Amino acid sequence: MSGEGAAVLQMQGVTKVFNGQVMALQAMNLTVNEGDFISLLGPSGCGKSTALRLMAGLMPPTQGRILWPGGQRPGDLGVVFQEPTLMPWATVEKNVWLPLRLRGESFASVKDRVHEALALVGLDGFAAAYPRELSGGMKMRVSIARAMVTRPRLILMDEPFAALDEITRQKLNDDLLAMKAQIGCTVIFVTHSVFESVFLSDRIVVMAARPGRVVQEIAVPAATRDLAFRTSAEYAALTRDVSGALGHAMEAA
Amino acid sequence: MVLETATPVDSDELARAQIARRDRIMRWLIPALAVVASIGAWALYVWAYDIPHYQLPSPARVANQLLVDWQMLGVALWVTLKITAMALGVAVLGGVGLAILFNQSSTAERIFLPYAVILQVTPLIALAPLIFLYVEAPLARVLICAWIVAFFPILSNTTLGLKSTDHNLTDLFQIYRASRWQRLIHLQLPWALPYFLGGLRIAGGLSLVGAIVAEYVVGISGTSSGLAFRILEASYRLNVPRMFAAMILVAVVGVLIYAATSALSWALLHKWHESAIRRER
Ligand SMILES: Nc1ncnc2c1ncn2[C@@H]1O[C@H](COP(=O)(O)OP(=O)(O)OP(=O)(O)O)[C@@H](O)[C@H]1O
Ligand SMILES: [Mg+2]
């Protein structure tokens, strides 16, 4: 499932300097292929969010280039932030409608798609609820449904599950992989968690701070992602490798 | 919220239901008792010290005057209510309109904001004679006065609301290539709504102040005169009970406007905004 597709995104020597002095990201190279699940893993302040924001086109790089071999940056890019980032005045279904609404689609014409996206995250019963009536994990799932509703080719996620407990997180990890399989999209996933990155990704990009940079790319060759994988010796070995690489990066900093 | 039909299952729940019921009654009873008590104290004071009615009339005398003068005072009440509501309407249009303009164009903000501030910080009493010099129509005079004091809280609150949208939501709108107009309609205006409503409550009271002050200065006589003019007129005639009666009606207008803006605020926010939500416990 990994790395066989065509390149959708290439970062070539991308550097970001804030205020002329803070080097948030130094000469980052990354090629993302169609269908990849890539994790950006690293300590706080290593430029993970900066990398994601650059990819999303929310700011320009100071140096280097971001290329979209398939054309320009897709307009239907799905994004999930660390916080649920919902509109508190709108019901769950109206929140999920937003990306389609901004394209000029009326609610009636896309209602089925909205409810399909909600079913995907297991929230079809909560379409009429307001965000304040939901738990933290449920809000996060609404945010994911909103990112999925356009059936985007590429989804960017910035530590979406960081604030959740381990049990909910594992459940959402499973759901995320199922959704990815169903939609067939490419995912770039920022995380602090070694375990999460190993469980989810085809490739882990290990980063170090001050200045933020990529220190290693680790491939995760796994046929299935399930409980068996999570409890396998292979999984344990991989987490050890990744932890080692991360520790190395921290020492070098 | 406590459902009326819910049958309490144990003594704890029964006790809690009782406390909730008592709390609901007390919410009305305590302020009502306070009003009755203060009117009683007033009546007692006038009676005990034998205060002449041209100094301080008794509550009964004021009530009686209100009935006797109802023809005239009722009309004045209606006039003042109408002018205040119109002034508030104009203040909302002007305040929200300017806030949107300033938000969309920083050039417009740089040009016009200083004047908005000058209008706000200059006392109305100082401005009013000038306005009367240049504006002929009595209604327009009063409206301009009321607008000047009332629009600023709406402008500044709405401006703050339009500016303080959540950063991630703003980014999301950019990622989805929303137009400026879409961002305004679907993000900034809903975000600014609670701020606007906060400003509206303040502006409601101020538009009454503006309407009363303007009438004091311009003094419209005849059938189109409001409560302020009736108070002035009664004071020239040393009709103190009528002054009190008119003053009470002014307070009634203020309370009505406050209640209306509060009700509007609740209607628009109670489904989603923290300020209007009663937590389930
Ligand atoms: N808008 C900004 N202005 C100035 N400096 C910034 C800005 N955004 C990020 N930085 C700096 O860039 C560096 C990288 O920040 P970034 O948010 O990308 O880190 P991160 O890896 O996402 O960290 P975390 O895991 O804590 O979210 C930090 O040192 C931060 O101080
Ligand atoms: Mg971050």
XYZ file of C-alpha atoms and ligand atoms in Angstrom:
566
model
C 0.000 0.000 0.000
C 2.994 2.308 0.256
C 5.162 4.283 -2.045
C 4.051 2.727 -5.314
C 1.942 5.608 -6.577
C 3.104 8.685 -8.414
C 4.539 11.600 -6.456
C 1.861 14.043 -5.313
C 4.043 16.410 -3.308
C 7.745 17.208 -3.243
C 9.574 19.450 -0.808
C 12.975 20.491 -2.117
C 15.339 22.131 0.336
C 12.490 23.923 2.076
C 13.683 26.342 4.725
C 11.508 28.551 6.910
C 12.931 31.404 8.944
C 10.630 33.470 11.179
C 11.356 37.132 11.829
C 14.724 36.787 10.098
C 16.171 34.832 13.009
C 14.182 31.766 14.129
C 15.148 28.844 11.896
C 11.995 26.756 12.208
C 12.812 24.381 9.371
C 16.116 23.782 7.604
C 16.489 22.372 4.107
C 13.716 19.803 4.306
C 13.418 17.288 1.505
C 10.419 15.011 1.273
C 8.632 13.154 -1.465
C 5.097 12.037 -0.803
C 3.643 9.395 -3.101
C 0.048 8.667 -3.901
C -1.487 6.475 -1.201
C 1.305 7.035 1.338
C 0.728 7.349 5.046
C 3.619 9.470 6.287
C 4.253 10.532 9.870
C 6.317 13.532 10.897
C 7.727 12.596 14.295
C 9.842 14.777 16.532
C 10.169 16.753 19.744
C 8.221 19.923 20.407
C 9.457 22.874 18.389
C 11.144 20.850 15.651
C 9.036 22.424 12.925
C 6.385 19.761 12.335
C 3.503 22.215 12.297
C 5.575 24.625 10.258
C 6.167 21.916 7.638
C 2.450 21.133 7.524
C 1.463 24.800 7.211
C 3.944 25.214 4.368
C 2.403 22.240 2.551
C -1.074 23.653 3.092
C 0.037 26.891 1.467
C -0.722 28.947 4.566
C 2.675 30.618 4.270
C 5.514 30.705 1.746
C 8.883 29.028 2.330
C 11.850 31.326 2.932
C 13.960 29.136 0.648
C 13.388 26.037 -1.439
C 10.347 24.836 -3.329
C 7.190 22.858 -2.776
C 6.142 21.066 -5.960
C 2.841 19.435 -6.855
C 3.719 17.081 -9.717
C 0.043 16.366 -10.376
C -0.692 20.035 -11.017
C -1.225 22.756 -8.442
C -2.030 22.365 -4.769
C -5.420 20.675 -4.636
C -8.279 22.892 -3.528
C -9.881 19.990 -1.736
C -6.975 19.418 0.590
C -8.308 17.988 3.846
C -6.877 19.441 7.048
C -7.304 18.358 10.668
C -5.780 20.563 13.340
C -4.701 19.662 16.839
C -7.897 21.259 18.185
C -11.264 20.271 16.676
C -11.684 23.811 15.267
C -15.446 23.620 14.808
C -17.859 26.511 14.415
C -19.706 26.567 17.761
C -22.845 28.166 16.283
C -23.351 25.404 13.712
C -24.629 21.874 14.246
C -22.414 18.887 13.525
C -23.836 18.388 10.017
C -23.520 22.086 9.178
C -19.888 21.991 10.301
C -19.163 19.023 8.069
C -20.951 20.785 5.212
C -18.526 23.747 5.365
C -15.952 22.704 2.712
C -18.761 21.918 0.258
C -20.674 25.054 1.180
C -17.649 27.196 0.356
C -17.717 25.639 -3.113
C -21.286 26.814 -3.498
C -23.071 23.531 -2.834
C -26.441 23.857 -1.103
C -27.017 21.729 1.965
C -29.913 19.847 0.383
C -27.787 18.795 -2.572
C -24.966 17.347 -0.453
C -26.850 16.135 2.604
C -26.224 12.498 1.705
C -22.496 13.044 1.374
C -22.395 14.884 4.709
C -24.186 12.028 6.442
C -21.941 9.489 4.710
C -18.888 11.290 6.113
C -20.484 11.310 9.563
C -21.223 7.601 9.293
C -17.570 7.056 8.405
C -16.548 8.441 11.810
C -19.478 6.802 13.613
C -21.383 9.972 14.385
C -24.476 9.644 12.188
C -26.663 9.856 15.293
C -25.281 13.282 16.208
C -25.906 15.248 13.013
C -28.163 17.773 14.749
C -26.069 18.206 17.904
C -24.029 21.327 18.638
C -20.272 20.962 19.216
C -20.620 21.870 22.913
C -22.768 18.761 23.404
C -19.951 16.451 22.268
C -16.952 14.971 24.055
C -13.410 15.872 22.995
C -13.006 12.678 20.980
C -16.354 13.160 19.241
C -15.452 16.731 18.256
C -12.205 15.435 16.806
C -14.167 12.911 14.755
C -16.405 15.672 13.421
C -13.270 17.499 12.375
C -12.071 14.365 10.571
C -15.454 13.931 8.874
C -15.193 17.526 7.652
C -11.751 16.787 6.175
C -13.080 13.618 4.499
C -16.317 14.985 3.105
C -14.704 16.312 -0.074
C -13.014 12.923 -0.578
C -9.661 14.686 -0.882
C -6.581 13.096 -2.428
C -4.416 14.456 0.377
C -5.131 14.906 4.063
C -2.865 16.821 6.467
C -3.282 16.099 10.177
C -1.499 18.013 12.950
C -1.411 15.902 16.121
C -5.136 15.268 15.864
C -5.267 12.784 18.740
C -2.721 14.361 21.092
C -5.331 15.465 23.630
C -7.102 12.100 23.812
C -6.687 9.146 26.141
C -4.874 6.019 24.979
C -8.061 3.946 24.485
C -9.868 6.530 22.378
C -6.683 7.201 20.480
C -6.274 3.551 19.494
C -9.885 3.382 18.407
C -9.483 6.494 16.255
C -6.202 5.147 14.844
C -8.053 2.028 13.682
C -10.905 4.120 12.283
C -8.481 6.408 10.485
C -6.804 3.497 8.690
C -10.201 2.080 7.722
C -11.281 5.440 6.327
C -8.036 5.854 4.442
C -8.541 2.439 2.854
C -12.103 3.350 1.930
C -11.323 6.741 0.405
C -7.892 5.826 -0.900
C -6.235 9.098 0.046
C -2.722 10.116 0.971
C -2.130 11.142 4.598
C 0.567 13.274 6.205
C 0.310 12.914 9.944
C 2.135 14.913 12.613
C 2.651 13.203 15.956
C 4.664 13.141 19.177
C 4.016 9.473 19.723
C 6.462 6.807 18.572
C 3.818 4.079 18.970
C 1.213 5.936 16.985
C 3.635 6.663 14.154
C 4.768 3.050 13.894
C 1.243 1.715 13.990
C -0.101 4.061 11.339
C 2.557 4.928 8.826
C 4.319 3.498 5.842
C 7.161 5.916 6.392
C 8.256 7.868 9.464
C 10.122 11.129 9.035
C 12.126 11.672 12.234
C 12.890 15.315 12.951
C 15.134 17.211 15.368
C 14.848 20.706 16.837
C 16.944 23.868 16.846
C 17.129 24.148 13.940
C 14.161 22.027 12.863
C 15.315 19.439 10.341
C 14.817 15.894 9.070
C 17.327 13.457 10.544
C 16.099 10.126 9.273
C 13.393 8.421 7.270
C 12.306 5.004 8.478
C 10.121 2.693 6.408
C 7.573 0.558 8.208
C 7.012 -2.622 6.205
C 3.828 -4.109 7.620
C 1.214 -6.079 5.756
C -1.631 -5.474 8.196
C -2.329 -2.896 10.866
C -4.319 -4.546 13.593
C -4.089 -5.896 17.128
C -1.817 -8.710 15.918
C 0.609 -6.150 14.482
C 0.396 -3.991 17.618
C 1.428 -6.930 19.784
C 4.009 -8.446 17.416
C 7.759 -8.635 17.939
C 8.160 -6.768 14.666
C 6.189 -3.827 16.068
C 8.295 -3.815 19.249
C 11.496 -3.849 17.206
C 10.296 -0.991 15.018
C 9.336 1.188 17.987
C 12.776 0.519 19.433
C 14.420 1.596 16.195
C 12.349 4.740 15.938
C 12.882 5.630 19.601
C 16.585 5.124 19.043
C 16.620 7.430 16.035
C 14.654 10.027 17.982
C 16.987 9.794 20.975
C 19.959 10.173 18.654
C 18.405 13.262 17.144
C 17.813 14.763 20.590
C 21.414 14.140 21.659
C 22.805 15.691 18.526
C 20.721 18.833 19.117
C -33.070 21.669 33.724
C -35.624 19.870 35.838
C -38.422 18.116 34.031
C -41.772 18.813 35.651
C -42.965 15.299 34.891
C -39.943 13.484 36.273
C -40.851 11.432 39.301
C -38.230 11.736 42.026
C -36.864 8.328 42.937
C -35.130 8.919 46.247
C -35.067 11.473 49.033
C -31.869 13.088 47.739
C -33.417 13.763 44.391
C -36.609 14.958 46.051
C -34.608 17.429 48.112
C -32.745 18.656 45.051
C -35.997 19.137 43.147
C -37.359 21.111 46.080
C -34.298 23.356 46.202
C -34.569 23.950 42.460
C -38.249 24.880 42.776
C -37.565 27.217 45.690
C -34.710 28.771 43.728
C -37.031 29.494 40.793
C -39.599 31.164 43.056
C -36.957 33.169 44.933
C -35.548 34.512 41.698
C -38.754 36.524 41.296
C -39.846 36.881 44.879
C -36.729 38.548 46.295
C -36.535 41.456 43.831
C -40.330 41.910 44.027
C -40.183 42.084 47.822
C -37.301 44.572 47.618
C -39.375 46.869 45.409
C -42.408 46.612 47.707
C -40.215 47.289 50.734
C -38.611 50.397 49.278
C -42.004 51.820 48.215
C -43.271 51.070 51.721
C -40.288 52.841 53.291
C -40.904 55.840 51.023
C -44.596 55.970 52.000
C -43.748 55.582 55.684
C -41.144 58.357 55.543
C -43.539 60.805 53.855
C -46.297 59.957 56.341
C -44.163 59.871 59.503
C -42.353 63.180 58.907
C -45.341 64.813 57.271
C -43.328 65.805 54.160
C -45.203 68.341 51.980
C -46.110 66.874 48.584
C -44.310 69.630 46.652
C -41.070 68.385 48.237
C -41.629 64.628 48.106
C -45.018 63.239 47.124
C -46.166 59.946 48.584
C -46.226 56.860 46.320
C -50.033 56.946 46.347
C -50.058 60.538 45.147
C -47.600 59.732 42.337
C -49.723 56.759 41.285
C -52.809 58.900 41.317
C -51.063 61.587 39.228
C -50.035 58.922 36.748
C -53.685 57.954 36.315
C -54.904 61.553 36.086
C -52.239 62.535 33.542
C -52.309 59.235 31.636
C -53.671 60.887 28.480
C -50.669 63.204 28.234
C -48.019 60.932 29.780
C -49.083 57.885 27.796
C -48.532 59.809 24.564
C -45.162 61.068 25.853
C -44.177 57.534 26.827
C -44.967 56.321 23.332
C -42.961 59.167 21.766
C -39.905 58.507 23.925
C -40.121 54.766 23.352
C -40.361 55.288 19.610
C -37.443 57.717 19.452
C -35.256 55.480 21.596
C -36.030 52.426 19.487
C -35.375 54.354 16.273
C -32.118 55.729 17.660
C -31.054 52.234 18.633
C -31.942 50.998 15.152
C -29.837 53.721 13.544
C -27.008 53.035 15.998
C -27.058 49.339 15.050
C -26.967 50.140 11.327
C -24.219 52.726 11.756
C -22.199 50.737 14.277
C -22.283 47.417 12.426
C -21.876 49.116 9.039
C -18.798 51.024 10.161
C -17.381 47.935 11.892
C -17.649 45.923 8.661
C -16.205 48.804 6.620
C -13.255 49.229 9.012
C -12.689 45.486 9.030
C -12.639 45.215 5.233
C -10.591 48.326 4.546
C -7.807 49.493 6.810
C -7.643 52.709 4.766
C -11.243 53.499 5.676
C -10.450 52.686 9.292
C -7.476 55.063 9.319
C -9.543 57.843 7.799
C -12.745 57.550 9.821
C -11.850 56.005 13.173
C -10.463 59.269 14.617
C -13.801 60.981 13.952
C -15.721 58.126 15.541
C -13.516 58.466 18.623
C -13.912 62.266 18.713
C -17.693 61.910 18.528
C -17.537 59.410 21.361
C -15.325 61.404 23.744
C -16.994 64.787 23.242
C -19.889 65.161 25.716
C -23.243 65.217 23.969
C -24.279 68.288 25.954
C -21.447 70.173 24.270
C -22.334 68.944 20.789
C -26.102 69.312 20.975
C -26.390 73.099 20.486
C -24.224 72.824 17.379
C -26.412 70.096 15.962
C -29.484 72.237 16.581
C -27.827 75.084 14.759
C -27.455 73.055 11.575
C -30.342 70.589 11.666
C -33.903 71.849 11.319
C -36.210 68.850 11.681
C -36.906 68.125 15.379
C -37.000 64.363 14.956
C -33.733 64.371 13.030
C -32.109 66.448 15.789
C -33.104 64.018 18.499
C -32.118 61.002 16.422
C -28.676 62.390 15.643
C -28.078 63.071 19.339
C -29.157 59.616 20.386
C -27.124 58.030 17.606
C -23.944 59.819 18.635
C -24.030 58.389 22.141
C -25.274 54.938 21.191
C -23.328 53.807 18.124
C -19.859 53.610 19.623
C -20.237 50.556 21.885
C -21.728 48.678 18.946
C -18.894 49.773 16.661
C -16.111 48.889 19.073
C -17.607 45.584 20.220
C -18.424 44.406 16.707
C -14.971 45.451 15.481
C -13.391 43.388 18.249
C -15.582 40.403 17.355
C -14.773 40.582 13.639
C -11.058 40.677 14.462
C -10.908 37.905 17.021
C -11.937 34.909 14.911
C -10.192 31.660 15.756
C -6.860 31.383 13.894
C -7.304 27.761 12.917
C -10.784 28.432 11.539
C -9.418 31.359 9.547
C -6.680 29.071 8.180
C -9.299 26.470 7.316
C -11.241 29.030 5.306
C -8.045 29.971 3.479
C -7.235 26.327 2.712
C -10.719 25.871 1.252
C -10.163 29.023 -0.827
C -13.053 30.940 0.661
C -13.603 34.399 -0.773
C -13.399 37.483 1.423
C -17.161 37.720 1.321
C -17.629 34.070 2.322
C -15.248 34.549 5.222
C -17.197 37.587 6.369
C -20.601 35.915 6.121
C -19.805 32.416 7.325
C -17.054 33.085 9.845
C -16.568 36.657 11.004
C -20.175 37.789 11.425
C -21.308 34.710 13.400
C -18.140 34.976 15.476
C -18.852 38.647 16.200
C -22.512 38.072 17.130
C -22.011 37.667 20.912
C -19.720 40.712 20.943
C -22.304 42.732 19.007
C -25.076 41.709 21.396
C -22.947 42.814 24.349
C -22.576 46.207 22.680
C -26.281 46.321 21.898
C -27.199 46.055 25.591
C -25.017 49.024 26.439
C -26.246 50.961 23.415
C -29.888 50.359 24.417
C -29.419 52.281 27.648
C -27.332 54.958 25.951
C -29.878 55.592 23.218
C -32.429 56.380 25.949
C -29.927 58.761 27.544
C -29.366 60.367 24.142
C -33.079 60.715 23.470
C -33.742 62.295 26.895
C -30.769 64.690 26.776
C -31.645 65.786 23.254
C -35.188 66.521 24.282
C -34.042 68.511 27.300
C -31.948 70.689 25.049
C -34.301 71.033 22.094
C -37.594 70.842 23.979
C -40.203 69.724 21.484
C -43.587 70.958 22.631
C -47.098 69.882 21.704
C -48.292 66.416 20.828
C -44.851 65.186 19.715
C -43.187 65.878 23.049
C -41.695 63.010 24.974
C -41.192 62.258 28.654
C -38.172 64.515 29.058
C -40.133 67.562 27.968
C -42.986 66.626 30.324
C -40.543 66.425 33.240
C -39.133 69.870 32.395
C -42.583 71.325 31.968
C -43.795 69.849 35.257
C -40.755 71.234 37.047
C -41.543 74.789 35.818
C -45.049 74.362 37.213
C -43.735 72.827 40.441
C -45.924 69.793 39.771
C -43.630 67.414 41.642
C -45.957 64.365 41.554
C -46.092 64.622 37.773
C -42.284 64.848 37.619
C -42.112 61.646 39.600
C -44.732 59.961 37.440
C -42.869 60.876 34.221
C -39.566 59.835 35.726
C -40.964 56.432 36.598
C -42.089 56.055 32.986
C -38.565 56.901 31.777
C -37.271 54.100 33.981
C -39.931 51.817 32.503
C -38.658 52.585 28.995
C -35.120 51.768 30.103
C -36.198 48.469 31.621
C -38.244 47.560 28.535
C -35.281 48.164 26.251
C -32.962 46.208 28.484
C -35.440 43.327 28.594
C -35.849 43.391 24.809
C -32.096 43.331 24.122
C -31.599 40.581 26.711
C -34.378 38.503 25.168
C -32.874 38.955 21.705
C -29.481 37.962 23.016
C -30.886 34.823 24.595
C -32.860 33.894 21.485
C -29.765 34.128 19.278
C -27.213 32.544 21.606
C -28.852 30.021 23.897
C -28.197 27.084 21.603
C -24.457 27.503 21.372
C -22.788 30.340 23.263
C -21.327 29.886 26.744
C -22.838 33.132 28.015
C -26.401 31.933 27.426
C -26.140 28.243 28.239
C -27.353 26.819 31.504
C -25.167 23.814 32.216
C -26.755 20.430 32.735
C -25.750 19.018 36.101
N 4.442 32.353 13.497
C 5.644 32.148 14.077
N 6.437 33.195 14.363
C 7.647 33.006 14.936
N 8.150 31.809 15.253
C 7.416 30.719 14.989
C 6.114 30.831 14.394
N 5.596 29.590 14.251
C 6.529 28.740 14.750
N 7.626 29.406 15.184
C 8.847 28.787 15.735
O 9.242 27.764 14.890
C 9.682 26.619 15.611
C 8.911 25.407 15.151
O 7.540 25.541 15.505
P 6.443 24.458 15.149
O 5.141 24.981 15.611
O 6.563 24.082 13.725
O 6.909 23.250 16.067
P 6.215 21.837 16.262
O 7.210 20.816 15.852
O 4.897 21.799 15.610
O 6.061 21.792 17.844
P 4.873 21.142 18.705
O 5.094 19.692 18.698
O 5.103 21.730 20.067
O 3.588 21.567 18.092
C 9.500 26.955 17.080
O 10.759 27.273 17.615
C 8.601 28.149 17.087
O 8.976 29.019 18.124
Mg 2.822 21.735 16.313
